[in-house]
Amino acid sequence: MSTPIVGVLMGEGTGQAVDSDRELWERLRSADQVALTELFHRYSDAVYNFAFRRTSSWSLAEDIVQATFTALWRRAGEGRIDVLALDSARPVLLTIARYECANVTRSGRRLTALRQRLGAIGGSTTTPDHSALAAEKVDDERAMSELRRALAKVPADQREVIELVAWSGCSMAEAAQVLGVPEGTVKSRLARARRRLTGLIDLDTTEGLR
């Protein structure tokens, strides 16, 4: 089955909108390309922001968005998409994105190590981009890296709750589905995370943790 991701990313129209994620999901389970495109338009920004906050890289976040929806389409073609458990498709998409982030992070570490070795042999291997937009993105990535260093003092399971509930706007039920744990576990991890973050970072960055 050919992939429609290129067409999706180019913003091709999908016709009449569908209100229900469940209806879209059922159509996707039958490898409906229009349903995939509708889901992309609804949730690509959520996946993009989730990926950026996990990787601190806009370019990697773009790669993860494409990888996430490509993986979803591949599953549709293979008949490996389960019935939607909740009313929103976001938890499933963030679950896939979470996996793709881990893959990209591992690959990124290997690429960084290679570049460092090449740089030691022959000098810099990159050409700086001095555009205003590039500078703004670098500033965003630097700020996100600093925030993640502060969050590194919080256990990984609590960081994941922050990423899902505070940053991605997931409900407790949605976060629980992504993480594969009961809602009560999400609530307790969230409370512990908020206590740990007090004094580590500006509490404005934890808005939504209440």
mmCIF file of C-alpha atoms in Angstrom:
data_model
loop_
_atom_site.group_PDB
_atom_site.id
_atom_site.type_symbol
_atom_site.label_atom_id
_atom_site.label_comp_id
_atom_site.label_asym_id
_atom_site.label_seq_id
_atom_site.Cartn_x
_atom_site.Cartn_y
_atom_site.Cartn_z
ATOM 1 C CA MET A 1 0.000 0.000 0.000
ATOM 2 C CA SER A 2 1.449 3.354 -1.007
ATOM 3 C CA THR A 3 1.761 5.995 1.675
ATOM 4 C CA PRO A 4 -0.300 9.219 1.452
ATOM 5 C CA ILE A 5 1.905 11.083 3.919
ATOM 6 C CA VAL A 6 3.443 13.354 1.281
ATOM 7 C CA GLY A 7 -0.006 14.491 0.215
ATOM 8 C CA VAL A 8 -1.059 14.982 3.824
ATOM 9 C CA LEU A 9 1.993 17.097 4.598
ATOM 10 C CA MET A 10 1.373 19.206 1.513
ATOM 11 C CA GLY A 11 -2.032 20.118 2.975
ATOM 12 C CA GLU A 12 -4.282 18.503 0.388
ATOM 13 C CA GLY A 13 -7.974 19.040 1.099
ATOM 14 C CA THR A 14 -10.117 16.327 2.591
ATOM 15 C CA GLY A 15 -13.612 17.483 1.715
ATOM 16 C CA GLN A 16 -16.315 17.456 4.337
ATOM 17 C CA ALA A 17 -15.085 17.403 7.923
ATOM 18 C CA VAL A 18 -16.120 14.630 10.301
ATOM 19 C CA ASP A 19 -16.898 15.531 13.891
ATOM 20 C CA SER A 20 -16.221 12.210 15.573
ATOM 21 C CA ASP A 21 -12.742 10.777 16.051
ATOM 22 C CA ARG A 22 -14.382 7.383 16.462
ATOM 23 C CA GLU A 23 -15.917 7.581 13.002
ATOM 24 C CA LEU A 24 -12.627 8.681 11.478
ATOM 25 C CA TRP A 25 -10.853 5.882 13.298
ATOM 26 C CA GLU A 26 -13.244 3.244 12.001
ATOM 27 C CA ARG A 27 -12.655 4.478 8.471
ATOM 28 C CA LEU A 28 -8.904 4.480 9.050
ATOM 29 C CA ARG A 29 -9.103 0.847 10.128
ATOM 30 C CA SER A 30 -10.270 0.192 6.564
ATOM 31 C CA ALA A 31 -7.254 2.121 5.216
ATOM 32 C CA ASP A 32 -9.242 5.246 4.320
ATOM 33 C CA GLN A 33 -6.707 7.880 3.249
ATOM 34 C CA VAL A 34 -9.142 10.767 3.774
ATOM 35 C CA ALA A 35 -9.607 9.694 7.403
ATOM 36 C CA LEU A 36 -5.843 9.706 7.894
ATOM 37 C CA THR A 37 -5.625 13.206 6.442
ATOM 38 C CA GLU A 38 -8.397 14.469 8.727
ATOM 39 C CA LEU A 39 -6.609 13.016 11.754
ATOM 40 C CA PHE A 40 -3.364 14.621 10.617
ATOM 41 C CA HIS A 41 -4.992 18.050 10.405
ATOM 42 C CA ARG A 42 -6.532 17.601 13.855
ATOM 43 C CA TYR A 43 -3.524 16.263 15.722
ATOM 44 C CA SER A 44 -0.283 17.007 13.872
ATOM 45 C CA ASP A 45 0.283 20.138 15.977
ATOM 46 C CA ALA A 46 -0.235 18.158 19.178
ATOM 47 C CA VAL A 47 2.249 15.509 18.028
ATOM 48 C CA TYR A 48 4.690 18.205 16.885
ATOM 49 C CA ASN A 49 4.657 20.055 20.204
ATOM 50 C CA PHE A 50 4.839 16.822 22.188
ATOM 51 C CA ALA A 51 7.864 15.726 20.144
ATOM 52 C CA PHE A 52 9.619 19.085 20.525
ATOM 53 C CA ARG A 53 9.229 19.038 24.278
ATOM 54 C CA ARG A 54 10.733 15.548 24.419
ATOM 55 C CA THR A 55 13.622 16.182 22.016
ATOM 56 C CA SER A 56 14.260 19.964 22.332
ATOM 57 C CA SER A 57 14.646 20.023 18.540
ATOM 58 C CA TRP A 58 12.207 21.471 16.009
ATOM 59 C CA SER A 59 13.749 19.515 13.130
ATOM 60 C CA LEU A 60 13.508 16.233 15.014
ATOM 61 C CA ALA A 61 9.925 17.076 15.950
ATOM 62 C CA GLU A 62 9.082 17.442 12.258
ATOM 63 C CA ASP A 63 10.641 14.039 11.563
ATOM 64 C CA ILE A 64 8.644 12.503 14.395
ATOM 65 C CA VAL A 65 5.354 13.892 13.084
ATOM 66 C CA GLN A 66 5.971 12.277 9.711
ATOM 67 C CA ALA A 67 7.164 9.025 11.315
ATOM 68 C CA THR A 68 4.091 8.911 13.565
ATOM 69 C CA PHE A 69 1.536 9.267 10.795
ATOM 70 C CA THR A 70 3.515 7.014 8.464
ATOM 71 C CA ALA A 71 3.502 4.327 11.158
ATOM 72 C CA LEU A 72 -0.234 4.816 11.657
ATOM 73 C CA TRP A 73 -0.902 4.416 7.943
ATOM 74 C CA ARG A 74 1.304 1.335 7.774
ATOM 75 C CA ARG A 75 -0.674 -0.227 10.612
ATOM 76 C CA ALA A 76 -3.903 0.586 8.805
ATOM 77 C CA GLY A 77 -2.676 -1.184 5.698
ATOM 78 C CA GLU A 78 -1.678 -4.219 7.747
ATOM 79 C CA GLY A 79 -5.000 -4.338 9.585
ATOM 80 C CA ARG A 80 -3.305 -3.709 12.937
ATOM 81 C CA ILE A 81 -5.378 -0.814 14.277
ATOM 82 C CA ASP A 82 -7.536 -1.571 17.296
ATOM 83 C CA VAL A 83 -10.907 -0.026 18.057
ATOM 84 C CA LEU A 84 -10.531 3.422 19.622
ATOM 85 C CA ALA A 85 -10.773 3.064 23.412
ATOM 86 C CA LEU A 86 -11.608 6.721 24.163
ATOM 87 C CA ASP A 87 -13.474 9.400 22.241
ATOM 88 C CA SER A 88 -10.213 11.081 21.186
ATOM 89 C CA ALA A 89 -7.525 9.670 18.878
ATOM 90 C CA ARG A 90 -4.870 11.813 20.546
ATOM 91 C CA PRO A 91 -3.732 9.232 23.132
ATOM 92 C CA VAL A 92 -3.016 6.644 20.434
ATOM 93 C CA LEU A 93 -1.127 9.152 18.313
ATOM 94 C CA LEU A 94 0.948 10.321 21.274
ATOM 95 C CA THR A 95 1.696 6.697 22.144
ATOM 96 C CA ILE A 96 3.119 6.197 18.653
ATOM 97 C CA ALA A 97 4.960 9.535 18.854
ATOM 98 C CA ARG A 98 6.437 8.543 22.211
ATOM 99 C CA TYR A 99 7.894 5.426 20.599
ATOM 100 C CA GLU A 100 9.200 7.407 17.606
ATOM 101 C CA CYS A 101 10.821 9.937 19.956
ATOM 102 C CA ALA A 102 12.760 7.125 21.591
ATOM 103 C CA ASN A 103 13.905 5.884 18.182
ATOM 104 C CA VAL A 104 14.973 9.349 17.056
ATOM 105 C CA THR A 105 16.779 10.023 20.319
ATOM 106 C CA ARG A 106 18.808 6.835 19.965
ATOM 107 C CA SER A 107 19.619 7.647 16.339
ATOM 108 C CA GLY A 108 20.460 11.241 17.251
ATOM 109 C CA ARG A 109 22.991 10.145 19.826
ATOM 110 C CA ARG A 110 24.737 7.971 17.260
ATOM 111 C CA LEU A 111 24.725 10.825 14.718
ATOM 112 C CA THR A 112 26.102 13.304 17.274
ATOM 113 C CA ALA A 113 28.913 10.928 18.166
ATOM 114 C CA LEU A 114 29.750 10.490 14.461
ATOM 115 C CA ARG A 115 29.770 14.243 13.849
ATOM 116 C CA GLN A 116 32.048 14.776 16.819
ATOM 117 C CA ARG A 117 34.470 12.194 15.488
ATOM 118 C CA LEU A 118 34.379 13.711 11.992
ATOM 119 C CA GLY A 119 34.795 17.202 13.447
ATOM 120 C CA ALA A 120 37.880 16.099 15.362
ATOM 121 C CA ILE A 121 39.368 14.790 12.113
ATOM 122 C CA GLY A 122 38.430 17.446 9.607
ATOM 123 C CA GLY A 123 36.916 20.407 11.400
ATOM 124 C CA SER A 124 33.274 21.503 11.509
ATOM 125 C CA THR A 125 30.815 19.421 9.507
ATOM 126 C CA THR A 126 27.959 21.938 9.567
ATOM 127 C CA THR A 127 27.252 25.292 7.955
ATOM 128 C CA PRO A 128 25.681 27.846 10.293
ATOM 129 C CA ASP A 129 22.324 29.372 9.340
ATOM 130 C CA HIS A 130 22.237 33.043 10.362
ATOM 131 C CA SER A 131 18.627 33.755 9.438
ATOM 132 C CA ALA A 132 16.352 35.345 12.030
ATOM 133 C CA LEU A 133 14.028 32.349 11.939
ATOM 134 C CA ALA A 134 16.876 29.938 12.560
ATOM 135 C CA ALA A 135 18.072 32.065 15.471
ATOM 136 C CA GLU A 136 14.602 32.065 16.993
ATOM 137 C CA LYS A 137 14.396 28.300 16.700
ATOM 138 C CA VAL A 138 17.807 27.931 18.302
ATOM 139 C CA ASP A 139 16.644 30.100 21.208
ATOM 140 C CA ASP A 140 13.551 27.930 21.629
ATOM 141 C CA GLU A 141 15.635 24.777 21.583
ATOM 142 C CA ARG A 142 18.100 26.206 24.088
ATOM 143 C CA ALA A 143 15.291 27.204 26.457
ATOM 144 C CA MET A 144 13.697 23.780 26.120
ATOM 145 C CA SER A 145 17.028 22.071 26.791
ATOM 146 C CA GLU A 146 17.445 24.106 29.962
ATOM 147 C CA LEU A 147 13.953 23.166 31.111
ATOM 148 C CA ARG A 148 14.601 19.500 30.424
ATOM 149 C CA ARG A 149 17.808 19.647 32.460
ATOM 150 C CA ALA A 150 15.759 20.883 35.389
ATOM 151 C CA LEU A 151 13.179 18.172 34.800
ATOM 152 C CA ALA A 152 15.940 15.567 34.788
ATOM 153 C CA LYS A 153 15.819 15.818 38.592
ATOM 154 C CA VAL A 154 12.288 14.399 38.436
ATOM 155 C CA PRO A 155 11.866 10.626 37.907
ATOM 156 C CA ALA A 156 11.133 9.595 34.322
ATOM 157 C CA ASP A 157 7.621 8.328 35.063
ATOM 158 C CA GLN A 158 6.726 11.701 36.559
ATOM 159 C CA ARG A 159 8.275 13.607 33.647
ATOM 160 C CA GLU A 160 6.079 11.682 31.250
ATOM 161 C CA VAL A 161 2.979 12.738 33.143
ATOM 162 C CA ILE A 162 4.103 16.370 32.948
ATOM 163 C CA GLU A 163 4.625 16.054 29.200
ATOM 164 C CA LEU A 164 1.191 14.574 28.655
ATOM 165 C CA VAL A 165 -1.036 16.427 31.113
ATOM 166 C CA ALA A 166 0.645 19.815 31.547
ATOM 167 C CA TRP A 167 2.195 20.270 28.118
ATOM 168 C CA SER A 168 -0.005 18.237 25.775
ATOM 169 C CA GLY A 169 -3.314 18.915 27.512
ATOM 170 C CA CYS A 170 -4.269 15.256 27.900
ATOM 171 C CA SER A 171 -6.961 14.296 30.367
ATOM 172 C CA MET A 172 -6.099 11.858 33.146
ATOM 173 C CA ALA A 173 -7.802 9.091 31.154
ATOM 174 C CA GLU A 174 -5.860 9.930 28.008
ATOM 175 C CA ALA A 175 -2.524 10.066 29.832
ATOM 176 C CA ALA A 176 -3.330 6.763 31.516
ATOM 177 C CA GLN A 177 -3.954 5.162 28.112
ATOM 178 C CA VAL A 178 -0.682 6.471 26.683
ATOM 179 C CA LEU A 179 1.318 5.242 29.670
ATOM 180 C CA GLY A 180 -0.617 2.020 30.183
ATOM 181 C CA VAL A 181 -1.323 2.701 33.860
ATOM 182 C CA PRO A 182 -4.482 3.392 35.936
ATOM 183 C CA GLU A 183 -5.771 6.957 36.190
ATOM 184 C CA GLY A 184 -5.030 6.953 39.919
ATOM 185 C CA THR A 185 -1.361 6.334 39.140
ATOM 186 C CA VAL A 186 -1.327 9.313 36.774
ATOM 187 C CA LYS A 187 -2.833 11.546 39.479
ATOM 188 C CA SER A 188 -0.346 10.449 42.131
ATOM 189 C CA ARG A 189 2.633 10.867 39.790
ATOM 190 C CA LEU A 190 1.391 14.313 38.848
ATOM 191 C CA ALA A 191 1.111 15.367 42.488
ATOM 192 C CA ARG A 192 4.598 14.073 43.279
ATOM 193 C CA ALA A 193 6.026 15.804 40.212
ATOM 194 C CA ARG A 194 4.537 19.135 41.202
ATOM 195 C CA ARG A 195 6.003 18.862 44.696
ATOM 196 C CA ARG A 196 9.423 18.006 43.299
ATOM 197 C CA LEU A 197 9.346 20.860 40.803
ATOM 198 C CA THR A 198 8.660 23.473 43.462
ATOM 199 C CA GLY A 199 11.893 25.404 43.821
ATOM 200 C CA LEU A 200 13.517 23.768 40.787
ATOM 201 C CA ILE A 201 11.854 25.793 38.037
ATOM 202 C CA ASP A 202 9.454 28.701 37.758
ATOM 203 C CA LEU A 203 6.043 27.307 38.619
ATOM 204 C CA ASP A 204 4.610 29.139 35.598
ATOM 205 C CA THR A 205 6.136 26.362 33.528
ATOM 206 C CA THR A 206 4.034 23.854 35.438
ATOM 207 C CA GLU A 207 0.718 25.533 34.693
ATOM 208 C CA GLY A 208 -1.907 22.848 34.401
ATOM 209 C CA LEU A 209 -0.373 20.646 37.106
ATOM 210 C CA ARG A 210 -2.995 21.568 39.638
#
